[in-house]
Each structure stands twice: as C-alpha cells, then as structure tokens.
Amino acid sequence: MHSAYRHGLLVHDTDEELIEGTRAFVARGLDSGGEVLVHGSRDRVALLREALGTGPRLAYGFDDELYQAPMRTLFSYQRTLAERSEPTNLWVTGTVPLGLDATQQAAWLRYESAVDDALGTYPFAALCTYDTRRRPASVIAGALATHRTVNVDLTDRDNPQYVEPGAFLAAPLAQRPEAPATQACAATIIHDFEHLSAGRDLVKVGAYRHSAVSPQTIEQFRVAVNEVTSNGLLHGRAPVRVSLWTDVGSLTCLVEDSGPGLVDPMAGYRHPDGASSMGLWVARQLVDDLVIGSSPSGGCSVLLTVTEQPL
Amino acid sequence: MKTRGWRPGWDGHVLLFYDEESQRRAGVATWVHRGLTQGAKILCTQPPDDPPDRSLAGLFRDEPDVLEAMERGQIQVIPADPSTYDPAFIETVVDEALSEGYPSVRWTGDATTAWDVIPRSRHELVERATDELCTSRPLSVLCQYSAVECGDAIGFLSQSHGGGLREQLFQAAPVEGGLAVAGELDASNQQILISLLTAATAAAGSDPFVLDLRCLDFLDLPGARALMFGTLDHRGGGGQVRLESPQPHVAQLIHLLGIDQAEGILVGETQ
C-alpha cells in the first residue's frame, strides 16, 4: 500500500456537512501539492463549485461522464495513475453514482471494495461522500463496509465496520453475481492449449446467433473468456469447462477448471508488475463483471458477464 | 509481392502447415475443390507406395465428381521421383497443361515426399523456382509441410511462398514492406509466429517493418507477446515495426498491454 493512499468515507445528511467535508479534503489535497478532482451529479457539482470556487490543480467532473460503468471507471483511474511520469498525488472526492436499482448499486459497492486492490499502490487519496437523504440504508451499510476510514468532524478515523474486499464479496450486500440457474445455451470442455479456440468459438457462435450484443463487445468478451480459460489450464488443471448463457443484451460465461488452485477473489485488480496475473487483469477490463470463486470439482470458477444497454 | 490489405486465399504458392492429418486433408480438399471450380488441371505428386488413406484417391473416395475428374485426367497423380523436382520439368508440365486448354494449373505435394527423393537443400531451391513460376503462369502450388518435420524452418520456408502460409488458425503472407497476418493468434501458434516474424524482419529491407493486421480477427496475450518477441531483433537493432490497421478489439488489447508505447513500435496507417 502506498503511504499516501487513502480511501475514506463521509456520510452526511446536510449540504453543509458535504461542503465543509469537501472543502477540508480539497484544501489538504492542494496543500500537499496534489491534483484534486471533485465529481458528482451535475447539480451536486454546481453546488460545490459555487462553494469552493476554482483554481489551479482543482478540477470538476460529472458522474455521467466519469462514472458510467464500475470497472471502466476503476481501471481508468488505475491507468491514469500508472502512466504518470511524475509521482503527483491525485485527490478525488465525490459521490459514486450508485446506480438506478439494487443490482447497479451492488455493482458500485463492489467497485468501492475493489478500490484498495486496484489503486492501493498509488499516491491516490479519495473521500467518498454518501448522502443519507438520497441513498437507501443498504447502500450506506455497504459504503461503511468498503472504506478503510470514516471522516468525522473533518478528521479521518479508522473504520471499525470495514470489511476486507474478499470477505465483502462473499457478503449479501455485495450481491455477488451467480451463474444463471437455467441450462447453458452452449458448453464445451477444453483439455489443452492446442484446443483453446473451442471456448472462444463457442462464445462467437452463441453470441452472434442468440444475442444482439455488438460485435465489438462480443470480440472483447471472447478475449476475456480466452484469457480466463488459458489461466485455468495454466494455474489450475485440465479439463476446463466453458459454459455460455446469452440474452438479447447480455452475455454470461462460466469457466471452471479442475483445480487445485489458490482462489483469490481479488486477483487481476492490481496493475501487473510481472508477478501478478496479466491475463485476469486484461480480462477484467474487457467485461462488466468478473467474479472468481470455487468450482464444484475443487478448482477455480470464473463468471464473466457483459451487458449492453439498448440504444 | 502482395500489396498490403492481403486477404488469405487458396491461390498462388501456398504453404499448408499442419499439425494433424485431418488439417492436411481439409486443406488439400479445399484447394482441390477450388481448382475444379476453376476448371484447372490439378497435379499431385505422391510416392508410388503412398498408403491408400493418404493418397489423393483415398482422400476423395466418397466424392464421385472428384474421382471422375481423376479418371478423365483433369486430376493427375505424378509419382515422386528426383526428376519430378526439376524446375524445368515442372515448367514443361505446366505449359503443356495450359496448351491443352486448361485456364490454370494447380500442383500439390507433401514436403516429406520430396525429402525422400532429394536433399532438403535442393528442395529449397525448387521452392524458390516454383515461387517465380507462380508469378509468371496461372499456377497455384500447395506445399504441404508437417509441423513435426519442419519445425523452426517454417520461418525461412514462408519467405519462399508468396501465396502465404496457412496454419489451422491463422494465415500469413509476405507483403510490400513486411508481413500480413490474418485469422487468430493465440498460445497454440505463438512459436510459429515468432519464427515467421524473426525470418521476415531479417529478410526485410525496409524500415519500418509493416505488420498488416487488417484481417487479424483474434489476438490474445501469448499472441501479442509473440508479436513482440518475433520483432525483437529488428527493434533491438534500432528498427521500427508498424502495426497497421488493427481491428478495434485488437487495437484495444495492444493498448491495454502497453505495446503501443513499447520501444520501436508504431500503430496506425502509413502516412
């Protein structure tokens, strides 16, 4: 973990608390010489901009541009931080958009939980603001479980309700995606690298035939499935089973190896440094969700999903 | 030399690189059917003692139209003999077929058949002469190479096959200023790709070396690593490699892996 990294939470129920908490965070960020980003919905950003003003190294951003999909947002921050030639601290504060329904809210909570793994090695400081007037109790509970510190009276304090990411993913609040209970529309067994293409061919045929997902998304999904299958052969044990479910606007694929393997549910979030798995890191960036678990045969199971909103 | 934008086909001087007999049979069958559609004269060099299941007649035993073409001489078997691997002999046979009124000629054979009757070094010379002949005549030659038999030599061999190389998942051909790759690159063919690129970049006289990716449908991490390893010598010597016109999902992987930022790599169209 980088010494300057922090992922804190401010739970508030008035605009004044939000403004004062944000003002203090922005001041600390600017005083440290860092770059500061304040983001949120358009009305929230207008409120904060009026209160805090503008200045060098202080930027404002809108959630409808920066926070469209959890994993895209997470890896966008990671890329920004990883590609910096100068080690400038990045301070970010705002409300994670949290989605329109319970499923999307849970996806954003899983994002919050993964921030430590994805961004913890960078000089990244975040203060996530949650408004109890606008968010359901379950979201506030999820926020409390996914931030290492809470901001009380403008001071960061250790959060006793924090849950390690792997454990959070198993908790009901995370609503961890599961494979559909229905029979897969197609499945195949991969025994070796020579026949790796069978898994991605299965996705190609099934997706083009039974869904309206765009070719670009299908091709990205194929790469992700291929990498996960390859990982199963490399780190687990053959055979690897690949199962596909399709819907008009979504693809779901379950890849199960025959183990034994060390199942780390957070693998693939950290930027690869030679030691960690680059395949999973790439795969995570090509799908909406990639959930790692255990397969019935004692190996590793990976569930990949991608959903396209209708135009 | 093909221009960029090359799409894999079954004409010209084609190298069929196979791991399994089923791949060889499928490739030969496609190539023969294309020849019949064109009304071409089709010749096949095979050993006199070829087992029935490997012979051309065995391959097409359930296809009456092909067997009928063999009976009337449109498809003809040439028994392997040192004299049949003489470029002058090949030229004469091709010209005779053309003078009989066939619009084009196709010829195929397995490299191991040649190596049983002539040294490999001589066969290489025949391959080069054949490549010339394929550009001066309406001729397609399908050379069958077993992966087990030729190994790393595939990189060098591909240089003498202007019609390109066909492997189970991907195809490649020398093009103006570089190499075009099409199909799918993954862990199963990364070693072949490294051999191809190493030979192609060594043979290329141009810089940047162009890797035409227009028809590359799939690339995974081992495939991407092979692109880097295979061009390492060229880039290490100060040369550049241009990854030209990748499809969007291929370009995205190249970007995610940081290949577009690597020393000596350019991505995009030639200016």
Coordinates of C-alpha atoms in Angstrom, one line a residue:
Chain A
M1 CA 0.0 0.0 0.0
H2 CA 1.4 3.4 -0.9
S3 CA 2.0 5.7 2.1
A4 CA -0.2 8.5 0.5
Y5 CA -3.1 6.1 -0.4
R6 CA -6.4 6.5 1.5
H7 CA -9.9 5.6 0.7
G8 CA -12.2 7.4 3.2
L9 CA -15.9 7.8 3.6
L10 CA -18.0 10.8 4.6
V11 CA -21.6 10.0 5.5
H12 CA -23.7 13.2 5.7
D13 CA -27.3 14.3 5.9
T14 CA -26.9 18.0 5.1
D15 CA -25.4 20.0 2.2
E16 CA -23.4 22.0 4.7
E17 CA -21.7 18.8 6.0
L18 CA -20.9 17.9 2.4
I19 CA -19.5 21.3 1.6
E20 CA -17.3 21.5 4.7
G21 CA -16.0 18.0 4.4
T22 CA -15.2 18.5 0.7
R23 CA -13.6 21.9 1.4
A24 CA -11.3 20.4 4.0
F25 CA -10.3 17.5 1.7
V26 CA -9.7 19.8 -1.2
A27 CA -7.6 22.1 0.9
R28 CA -5.4 19.2 2.1
G29 CA -5.0 18.0 -1.4
L30 CA -4.0 21.4 -2.8
D31 CA -1.7 22.0 0.2
S32 CA 0.1 18.7 -0.4
G33 CA 0.9 19.8 -4.0
G34 CA -1.5 17.2 -5.5
E35 CA -4.1 17.5 -8.2
V36 CA -7.7 17.5 -6.9
L37 CA -10.9 16.3 -8.7
V38 CA -14.3 16.9 -7.4
H39 CA -17.0 14.9 -9.1
G40 CA -20.7 14.2 -8.8
S41 CA -24.1 14.7 -10.4
R42 CA -24.4 18.0 -12.3
D43 CA -26.5 19.6 -9.5
R44 CA -24.0 18.5 -6.8
V45 CA -21.0 19.7 -8.8
A46 CA -22.7 23.1 -9.3
L47 CA -23.3 23.4 -5.6
L48 CA -19.7 22.5 -4.7
R49 CA -18.2 24.7 -7.4
E50 CA -20.2 27.7 -6.1
A51 CA -19.0 27.0 -2.6
L52 CA -15.3 26.1 -3.3
G53 CA -14.6 28.2 -6.4
T54 CA -12.0 27.3 -9.0
G55 CA -8.2 27.4 -9.0
P56 CA -5.0 25.8 -10.3
R57 CA -4.9 22.0 -9.8
L58 CA -8.6 21.8 -8.9
A59 CA -10.9 20.2 -11.5
Y60 CA -14.6 19.3 -11.5
G61 CA -16.1 16.3 -13.3
F62 CA -19.5 14.9 -13.9
D63 CA -20.5 11.3 -12.9
D64 CA -22.4 10.9 -16.2
E65 CA -19.1 11.1 -18.0
L66 CA -16.6 9.7 -15.5
Y67 CA -18.7 7.0 -13.7
Q68 CA -20.6 5.2 -16.5
A69 CA -19.6 1.6 -15.6
P70 CA -17.8 0.5 -12.4
M71 CA -14.9 -1.5 -13.9
R72 CA -14.3 1.0 -16.7
T73 CA -14.0 3.8 -14.1
L74 CA -11.8 1.8 -11.8
F75 CA -9.3 0.9 -14.5
S76 CA -9.4 4.4 -15.9
Y77 CA -8.2 5.7 -12.6
Q78 CA -5.5 3.0 -12.5
R79 CA -4.3 3.8 -16.0
T80 CA -4.1 7.5 -15.2
L81 CA -2.1 6.8 -12.1
A82 CA 0.1 4.1 -13.7
E83 CA 1.0 6.2 -16.7
R84 CA 2.1 9.3 -14.8
S85 CA 5.7 10.2 -15.3
E86 CA 5.7 12.5 -12.3
P87 CA 4.6 11.0 -9.0
T88 CA 1.9 13.6 -8.4
N89 CA -0.7 12.8 -5.7
L90 CA -4.3 12.5 -7.0
W91 CA -7.0 13.6 -4.6
V92 CA -10.6 12.6 -5.7
T93 CA -13.8 13.3 -3.9
G94 CA -17.4 12.9 -4.8
T95 CA -20.4 10.6 -4.7
V96 CA -20.1 7.3 -6.5
P97 CA -23.3 7.3 -8.6
L98 CA -24.6 4.1 -7.2
G99 CA -26.9 3.1 -9.9
L100 CA -30.6 3.1 -10.6
D101 CA -31.5 -0.2 -9.0
A102 CA -30.3 -2.6 -6.4
T103 CA -28.2 -4.6 -8.9
Q104 CA -26.4 -1.5 -10.1
Q105 CA -26.0 -0.2 -6.5
A106 CA -24.3 -3.5 -5.6
A107 CA -22.0 -3.3 -8.6
W108 CA -20.8 0.1 -7.5
L109 CA -20.3 -1.2 -3.9
R110 CA -18.1 -4.0 -5.4
Y111 CA -16.3 -1.2 -7.2
E112 CA -15.8 0.6 -3.8
S113 CA -14.5 -2.6 -2.3
A114 CA -12.0 -3.2 -5.1
V115 CA -10.5 0.3 -5.0
D116 CA -8.0 -0.8 -2.3
D117 CA -6.6 -3.6 -4.6
A118 CA -6.7 -1.7 -7.8
L119 CA -5.4 1.7 -6.6
G120 CA -3.7 1.0 -3.3
T121 CA -0.2 1.1 -4.6
Y122 CA -0.5 4.7 -5.9
P123 CA -0.5 8.1 -4.3
F124 CA -4.3 8.2 -4.5
A125 CA -6.5 9.7 -1.9
A126 CA -10.3 9.5 -2.1
L127 CA -13.1 10.8 0.1
C128 CA -16.4 9.3 -1.0
T129 CA -19.4 11.2 0.1
Y130 CA -22.7 9.4 0.8
D131 CA -25.9 11.4 1.5
T132 CA -28.3 9.6 3.8
R133 CA -31.2 11.6 2.4
R134 CA -30.6 10.2 -1.1
R135 CA -29.3 6.7 -0.5
P136 CA -31.0 3.7 0.9
A137 CA -29.8 2.2 4.2
S138 CA -28.3 -0.8 2.4
V139 CA -26.1 1.4 0.3
I140 CA -24.9 3.3 3.4
A141 CA -24.2 0.0 5.1
G142 CA -22.3 -1.1 2.0
A143 CA -20.3 2.1 2.0
L144 CA -19.3 1.6 5.6
A145 CA -18.1 -1.9 4.8
T146 CA -15.9 -0.8 1.9
H147 CA -13.9 2.2 3.2
R148 CA -10.9 1.9 5.5
T149 CA -11.5 5.3 7.2
V150 CA -14.5 7.4 8.0
N151 CA -14.4 11.2 8.1
V152 CA -15.9 12.5 11.3
D153 CA -15.6 16.2 12.3
L154 CA -13.2 16.7 9.4
T155 CA -10.9 14.1 10.7
D156 CA -10.2 10.6 9.2
R157 CA -10.6 7.8 11.7
D158 CA -10.2 4.0 11.3
N159 CA -13.5 2.5 10.3
P160 CA -14.4 -0.5 12.6
Q161 CA -17.0 -1.6 10.1
Y162 CA -14.6 -2.0 7.2
V163 CA -14.6 -5.5 5.7
E164 CA -11.6 -6.8 3.6
P165 CA -12.5 -7.0 -0.1
G166 CA -12.5 -10.8 -0.4
A167 CA -14.9 -11.1 2.6
F168 CA -17.1 -8.3 1.4
L169 CA -17.6 -10.0 -2.0
A170 CA -19.0 -13.0 -0.1
A171 CA -21.4 -10.8 2.0
P172 CA -25.0 -10.4 1.0
L173 CA -24.5 -6.6 0.5
A174 CA -22.2 -7.3 -2.5
Q175 CA -24.9 -9.3 -4.3
R176 CA -22.2 -11.3 -5.9
P177 CA -23.3 -12.3 -9.4
E178 CA -24.1 -16.0 -9.8
A179 CA -24.3 -18.2 -12.9
P180 CA -27.9 -18.4 -14.2
A181 CA -29.9 -21.3 -12.8
T182 CA -31.1 -22.1 -16.3
Q183 CA -29.3 -24.6 -18.6
A184 CA -26.4 -23.0 -20.5
C185 CA -27.1 -22.4 -24.2
A186 CA -23.8 -24.0 -25.1
A187 CA -20.9 -25.6 -23.3
T188 CA -17.6 -27.2 -24.2
I189 CA -14.6 -28.9 -22.5
I190 CA -11.0 -27.7 -23.1
H191 CA -8.2 -30.2 -22.5
D192 CA -5.1 -28.3 -23.7
F193 CA -3.8 -25.1 -25.2
E194 CA -3.9 -26.6 -28.7
H195 CA -7.7 -26.5 -28.5
L196 CA -8.1 -23.2 -26.6
S197 CA -10.0 -21.8 -29.6
A198 CA -13.0 -24.0 -28.8
G199 CA -14.0 -21.8 -25.9
R200 CA -13.9 -18.6 -27.7
D201 CA -15.6 -20.2 -30.8
L202 CA -18.4 -21.2 -28.5
V203 CA -18.8 -17.6 -27.5
K204 CA -18.7 -16.4 -31.0
V205 CA -21.3 -18.7 -32.4
G206 CA -23.6 -18.3 -29.4
A207 CA -23.3 -14.6 -29.1
Y208 CA -23.8 -13.8 -32.7
R209 CA -26.7 -16.3 -33.1
H210 CA -28.6 -15.7 -29.9
S211 CA -27.9 -12.1 -28.8
A212 CA -28.0 -8.5 -30.1
V213 CA -24.7 -7.6 -28.4
S214 CA -22.5 -5.5 -30.7
P215 CA -19.6 -7.2 -32.5
Q216 CA -17.0 -5.0 -30.6
T217 CA -18.4 -6.2 -27.3
I218 CA -18.6 -9.8 -28.4
E219 CA -14.9 -9.7 -29.6
Q220 CA -13.8 -8.2 -26.3
F221 CA -15.8 -10.8 -24.4
R222 CA -14.1 -13.6 -26.4
V223 CA -10.6 -12.3 -25.5
A224 CA -11.6 -12.2 -21.8
V225 CA -13.1 -15.8 -21.9
N226 CA -9.9 -16.9 -23.7
E227 CA -7.6 -15.4 -21.1
V228 CA -9.6 -17.0 -18.2
T229 CA -9.6 -20.4 -19.9
S230 CA -5.9 -20.1 -20.5
N231 CA -5.4 -19.3 -16.8
G232 CA -7.4 -22.4 -15.9
L233 CA -5.1 -24.6 -17.9
L234 CA -2.0 -22.8 -16.7
H235 CA -2.7 -22.3 -13.0
G236 CA -5.5 -24.9 -12.4
R237 CA -5.8 -28.2 -14.1
A238 CA -7.5 -29.6 -17.2
P239 CA -10.2 -30.1 -18.2
V240 CA -11.7 -26.6 -18.2
R241 CA -15.4 -26.4 -18.8
V242 CA -16.7 -23.3 -20.6
S243 CA -20.5 -22.6 -20.4
L244 CA -22.3 -19.8 -22.1
W245 CA -25.7 -18.1 -21.5
T246 CA -27.0 -15.4 -23.8
D247 CA -29.7 -12.9 -23.6
V248 CA -30.7 -10.1 -26.1
G249 CA -28.4 -7.6 -24.5
S250 CA -26.1 -9.7 -22.3
L251 CA -23.6 -12.5 -22.3
T252 CA -22.6 -14.7 -19.3
C253 CA -19.8 -17.2 -19.3
L254 CA -18.7 -19.6 -16.6
V255 CA -15.2 -21.0 -16.8
E256 CA -14.4 -23.8 -14.4
D257 CA -11.1 -25.6 -14.1
S258 CA -10.4 -28.8 -12.3
G259 CA -8.0 -27.4 -9.7
P260 CA -6.4 -27.5 -7.3
G261 CA -5.8 -23.8 -7.3
L262 CA -5.4 -20.9 -4.9
V263 CA -8.6 -19.0 -5.4
D264 CA -8.0 -15.3 -4.8
P265 CA -11.3 -13.4 -5.5
M266 CA -9.4 -10.2 -5.9
A267 CA -6.8 -11.4 -8.4
G268 CA -6.5 -9.3 -11.5
Y269 CA -7.3 -5.9 -10.0
R270 CA -3.7 -4.9 -9.3
H271 CA -1.7 -3.4 -12.1
P272 CA 0.6 -6.3 -13.3
D273 CA 4.1 -6.0 -12.2
G274 CA 5.4 -9.2 -13.5
A275 CA 4.4 -11.3 -10.5
S276 CA 0.6 -10.9 -10.8
S277 CA -1.6 -12.3 -13.5
M278 CA -1.8 -10.2 -16.5
G279 CA -4.5 -12.3 -18.2
L280 CA -7.0 -11.7 -15.4
W281 CA -6.1 -8.0 -15.3
V282 CA -6.8 -7.7 -19.0
A283 CA -10.0 -9.8 -18.8
R284 CA -11.4 -7.6 -16.0
Q285 CA -11.1 -4.6 -18.3
L286 CA -13.0 -6.2 -21.1
V287 CA -16.2 -7.2 -19.2
D288 CA -18.6 -5.6 -16.8
D289 CA -18.1 -8.2 -14.1
L290 CA -15.5 -10.9 -13.4
V291 CA -16.2 -12.9 -10.3
I292 CA -13.7 -15.6 -9.0
G293 CA -14.9 -18.4 -6.9
S294 CA -14.6 -22.2 -6.4
S295 CA -15.8 -24.8 -8.8
P296 CA -17.6 -28.0 -7.6
S297 CA -14.5 -30.1 -8.5
G298 CA -12.3 -28.1 -6.2
G299 CA -10.8 -25.8 -8.9
C300 CA -11.4 -22.2 -9.7
S301 CA -14.5 -20.9 -11.3
V302 CA -14.7 -17.5 -13.0
L303 CA -18.0 -15.9 -14.0
L304 CA -17.8 -13.2 -16.7
T305 CA -20.7 -11.0 -17.7
V306 CA -21.2 -8.2 -20.1
T307 CA -24.4 -6.2 -20.6
E308 CA -25.2 -3.7 -23.3
Q309 CA -27.8 -1.1 -22.7
P310 CA -30.2 -0.8 -25.7
L311 CA -29.6 2.3 -27.8
Chain B
M1 CA 5.0 -9.3 -53.7
K2 CA 1.5 -8.8 -52.4
T3 CA 0.3 -5.3 -51.6
R4 CA -1.0 -4.5 -48.1
G5 CA -4.6 -5.4 -47.4
W6 CA -3.9 -9.0 -48.4
R7 CA -6.6 -11.5 -47.7
P8 CA -5.9 -15.2 -47.3
G9 CA -6.9 -17.4 -50.2
W10 CA -6.0 -20.7 -51.9
D11 CA -4.2 -19.4 -55.0
G12 CA -0.5 -18.8 -55.7
H13 CA 2.3 -20.6 -54.0
V14 CA 0.7 -21.6 -50.7
L15 CA 2.3 -23.3 -47.7
L16 CA 0.0 -25.6 -45.8
F17 CA 1.4 -26.0 -42.3
Y18 CA -0.3 -28.9 -40.5
D19 CA -0.1 -30.5 -37.1
E20 CA -2.6 -33.3 -37.7
E21 CA -3.6 -35.3 -40.7
S22 CA -7.1 -34.0 -40.5
Q23 CA -5.8 -30.5 -41.1
R24 CA -3.8 -31.6 -44.1
R25 CA -6.7 -33.4 -45.6
A26 CA -9.1 -30.4 -45.1
G27 CA -6.6 -28.0 -46.7
V28 CA -5.9 -30.2 -49.7
A29 CA -9.7 -30.8 -50.2
T30 CA -10.5 -27.1 -50.2
W31 CA -7.7 -26.3 -52.6
V32 CA -8.7 -29.2 -55.0
H33 CA -12.3 -28.1 -54.9
R34 CA -11.4 -24.6 -55.8
G35 CA -9.3 -25.9 -58.7
L36 CA -12.2 -28.0 -60.0
T37 CA -14.5 -24.9 -59.8
Q38 CA -11.9 -23.0 -61.9
G39 CA -11.7 -25.9 -64.4
A40 CA -8.0 -26.1 -63.6
K41 CA -5.6 -29.0 -64.3
I42 CA -4.7 -30.5 -61.0
L43 CA -1.5 -32.4 -60.4
C44 CA -0.4 -34.2 -57.2
T45 CA 3.0 -35.5 -56.5
Q46 CA 2.9 -38.5 -54.3
P47 CA 5.1 -41.5 -53.5
P48 CA 4.4 -44.6 -55.6
D49 CA 3.9 -46.6 -52.3
D50 CA 1.6 -44.0 -50.6
P51 CA -0.9 -45.8 -48.4
P52 CA -4.5 -45.6 -49.8
D53 CA -5.8 -43.5 -46.9
R54 CA -3.1 -40.8 -47.6
S55 CA -3.4 -40.8 -51.4
L56 CA -5.5 -38.4 -53.4
A57 CA -7.9 -41.2 -54.4
G58 CA -8.2 -42.1 -50.8
L59 CA -8.9 -38.6 -49.7
F60 CA -11.8 -38.2 -52.2
R61 CA -13.1 -41.8 -52.2
D62 CA -16.6 -40.5 -51.3
E63 CA -16.7 -37.8 -53.9
P64 CA -17.7 -39.1 -57.3
D65 CA -17.1 -35.8 -59.1
V66 CA -13.5 -35.7 -58.0
L67 CA -12.9 -39.4 -58.8
E68 CA -14.5 -38.8 -62.2
A69 CA -12.1 -35.9 -62.7
M70 CA -9.2 -38.2 -61.9
E71 CA -10.5 -40.8 -64.4
R72 CA -10.6 -38.3 -67.3
G73 CA -7.2 -36.9 -66.5
Q74 CA -8.2 -33.4 -65.1
I75 CA -6.7 -34.6 -61.8
Q76 CA -3.4 -36.4 -62.4
V77 CA -1.0 -38.1 -59.9
I78 CA 2.7 -37.7 -60.6
P79 CA 4.8 -40.4 -59.0
A80 CA 7.6 -38.8 -56.9
D81 CA 11.0 -39.2 -58.4
P82 CA 14.1 -36.9 -58.4
S83 CA 13.4 -35.8 -61.9
T84 CA 9.9 -34.5 -61.0
Y85 CA 11.5 -32.0 -58.7
D86 CA 13.4 -30.3 -61.5
P87 CA 12.1 -26.7 -62.2
A88 CA 12.4 -27.3 -65.9
F89 CA 10.2 -30.4 -65.7
I90 CA 7.6 -28.5 -63.6
E91 CA 7.6 -25.7 -66.1
T92 CA 7.2 -28.1 -69.1
V93 CA 4.3 -29.9 -67.5
V94 CA 2.5 -26.7 -66.6
D95 CA 2.9 -25.3 -70.1
E96 CA 1.7 -28.5 -71.6
A97 CA -1.5 -28.4 -69.5
L98 CA -2.1 -24.7 -70.4
S99 CA -1.6 -25.6 -74.1
E100 CA -4.2 -28.3 -73.7
G101 CA -6.7 -25.5 -73.0
Y102 CA -6.8 -25.6 -69.2
P103 CA -7.2 -22.0 -67.9
S104 CA -4.9 -22.6 -65.0
V105 CA -2.8 -25.3 -63.3
R106 CA -2.6 -26.5 -59.7
W107 CA 0.0 -28.7 -58.2
T108 CA 0.4 -30.1 -54.7
G109 CA 2.6 -32.4 -52.8
D110 CA 3.9 -33.1 -49.3
A111 CA 7.4 -31.8 -48.5
T112 CA 8.3 -35.1 -46.8
T113 CA 7.7 -36.8 -50.2
A114 CA 10.2 -34.5 -51.7
W115 CA 12.7 -35.1 -48.9
D116 CA 12.5 -38.8 -49.5
V117 CA 14.0 -38.4 -53.0
I118 CA 16.0 -35.2 -53.0
P119 CA 18.0 -33.4 -50.3
R120 CA 16.3 -30.6 -48.4
S121 CA 18.7 -28.0 -49.7
R122 CA 17.8 -28.9 -53.3
H123 CA 14.1 -28.8 -52.4
E124 CA 14.6 -25.2 -51.1
L125 CA 15.9 -24.2 -54.5
V126 CA 12.9 -25.9 -56.2
E127 CA 10.6 -23.9 -53.8
R128 CA 12.2 -20.7 -54.9
A129 CA 11.9 -21.5 -58.6
T130 CA 8.3 -22.6 -58.0
D131 CA 7.6 -19.2 -56.4
E132 CA 8.8 -17.5 -59.6
L133 CA 6.8 -19.8 -61.8
C134 CA 3.6 -19.0 -59.8
T135 CA 4.0 -15.3 -60.7
S136 CA 4.7 -15.9 -64.4
R137 CA 2.0 -18.6 -65.0
P138 CA -1.7 -19.1 -63.9
L139 CA -0.3 -21.6 -61.4
S140 CA -1.1 -22.4 -57.8
V141 CA 1.2 -24.8 -55.9
L142 CA 0.1 -26.1 -52.5
C143 CA 3.1 -27.3 -50.5
Q144 CA 2.2 -29.4 -47.5
Y145 CA 4.6 -29.2 -44.5
S146 CA 4.2 -31.2 -41.4
A147 CA 4.9 -29.2 -38.2
V148 CA 6.8 -32.2 -36.8
E149 CA 9.1 -32.5 -39.8
C150 CA 10.0 -28.9 -40.4
G151 CA 9.9 -27.2 -37.0
D152 CA 11.6 -23.8 -36.9
A153 CA 12.5 -23.8 -40.6
I154 CA 8.9 -22.6 -41.2
G155 CA 10.0 -19.0 -40.9
F156 CA 12.6 -19.4 -43.7
L157 CA 10.2 -21.5 -45.8
S158 CA 7.4 -19.0 -45.6
Q159 CA 9.6 -16.5 -47.3
S160 CA 9.5 -18.6 -50.5
H161 CA 5.7 -18.9 -50.6
G162 CA 4.3 -15.7 -52.0
G163 CA 0.7 -17.0 -51.7
G164 CA 1.1 -17.2 -48.0
L165 CA 1.2 -19.7 -45.2
R166 CA -1.9 -21.4 -43.8
E167 CA -1.9 -22.8 -40.3
Q168 CA -5.0 -24.2 -38.6
L169 CA -6.0 -20.8 -37.0
F170 CA -4.0 -18.2 -38.9
Q171 CA -2.6 -17.2 -42.2
A172 CA 0.3 -15.1 -43.1
A173 CA 1.9 -13.7 -46.3
P174 CA 4.8 -11.5 -47.2
V175 CA 3.5 -8.1 -48.3
E176 CA 5.2 -5.0 -49.6
G177 CA 7.4 -3.7 -46.7
G178 CA 6.5 -6.5 -44.3
L179 CA 4.1 -9.3 -43.4
A180 CA 0.4 -9.7 -43.2
V181 CA -1.2 -11.9 -40.6
A182 CA -4.9 -13.0 -40.7
G183 CA -7.1 -15.2 -38.6
E184 CA -6.4 -16.0 -35.0
L185 CA -3.2 -15.7 -33.0
D186 CA -3.1 -17.5 -29.6
A187 CA -1.0 -19.8 -27.4
S188 CA -1.2 -22.6 -29.8
N189 CA 0.6 -20.9 -32.7
Q190 CA 2.8 -18.3 -30.9
Q191 CA 6.0 -20.3 -31.7
I192 CA 5.2 -20.4 -35.4
L193 CA 4.5 -16.7 -35.4
I194 CA 7.8 -15.9 -33.7
S195 CA 9.7 -18.0 -36.3
L196 CA 7.8 -16.2 -39.1
L197 CA 8.4 -12.7 -37.8
T198 CA 12.1 -13.4 -37.0
A199 CA 12.7 -14.6 -40.6
A200 CA 10.5 -11.9 -42.1
T201 CA 12.1 -9.0 -40.3
A202 CA 15.6 -10.4 -41.0
A203 CA 14.7 -10.6 -44.8
A204 CA 13.0 -7.2 -45.0
G205 CA 15.0 -4.4 -46.5
S206 CA 12.6 -1.8 -45.3
D207 CA 12.1 0.2 -42.1
P208 CA 9.6 0.5 -40.5
F209 CA 8.7 -3.2 -41.0
V210 CA 5.0 -3.3 -41.6
L211 CA 2.8 -5.9 -39.9
D212 CA -0.5 -5.7 -41.7
L213 CA -3.2 -6.6 -39.1
R214 CA -6.3 -5.8 -41.1
C215 CA -7.5 -9.3 -41.3
L216 CA -6.4 -10.4 -37.8
D217 CA -9.7 -11.4 -36.1
F218 CA -8.3 -12.5 -32.8
L219 CA -5.3 -11.8 -30.6
D220 CA -4.6 -12.9 -27.1
L221 CA -1.8 -12.3 -24.7
P222 CA 0.6 -15.1 -25.9
G223 CA -0.1 -13.9 -29.5
A224 CA 0.7 -10.4 -28.5
R225 CA 3.9 -11.5 -26.8
A226 CA 4.8 -13.4 -30.0
L227 CA 4.4 -10.1 -32.0
M228 CA 6.9 -8.5 -29.6
F229 CA 9.4 -11.4 -29.4
G230 CA 9.3 -12.1 -33.1
T231 CA 10.3 -8.5 -33.9
L232 CA 12.8 -8.1 -31.0
D233 CA 15.9 -8.5 -33.2
H234 CA 14.7 -5.9 -35.6
R235 CA 13.7 -3.4 -32.9
G236 CA 16.8 -4.2 -30.9
G237 CA 18.9 -3.1 -33.9
G238 CA 17.2 0.3 -34.0
G239 CA 14.4 -0.7 -36.4
Q240 CA 10.8 0.1 -36.1
V241 CA 7.7 -2.0 -36.5
R242 CA 4.4 -0.6 -37.7
L243 CA 1.3 -2.5 -36.5
E244 CA -1.0 -1.4 -39.4
S245 CA -4.8 -1.2 -39.3
P246 CA -5.7 -3.5 -36.4
Q247 CA -9.4 -4.1 -35.9
P248 CA -10.8 -2.1 -32.8
H249 CA -10.7 -5.0 -30.4
V250 CA -7.2 -6.0 -31.4
A251 CA -6.1 -2.3 -31.1
Q252 CA -7.7 -2.2 -27.6
L253 CA -5.6 -5.2 -26.4
I254 CA -2.5 -3.7 -27.9
H255 CA -3.2 -0.5 -26.0
L256 CA -4.1 -2.3 -22.7
L257 CA -0.8 -4.2 -22.8
G258 CA 1.1 -1.0 -23.5
I259 CA 2.5 -2.4 -26.7
D260 CA 1.7 0.8 -28.5
Q261 CA 4.1 2.5 -26.0
A262 CA 6.9 0.0 -26.5
E263 CA 10.3 0.9 -28.0
G264 CA 10.3 0.7 -31.8
I265 CA 6.5 0.1 -32.1
L266 CA 4.2 2.3 -34.2
V267 CA 0.5 1.8 -34.5
G268 CA -1.7 3.0 -37.3
E269 CA -1.7 3.7 -41.0
T270 CA 1.4 4.5 -43.0
Q271 CA 1.5 8.3 -43.6

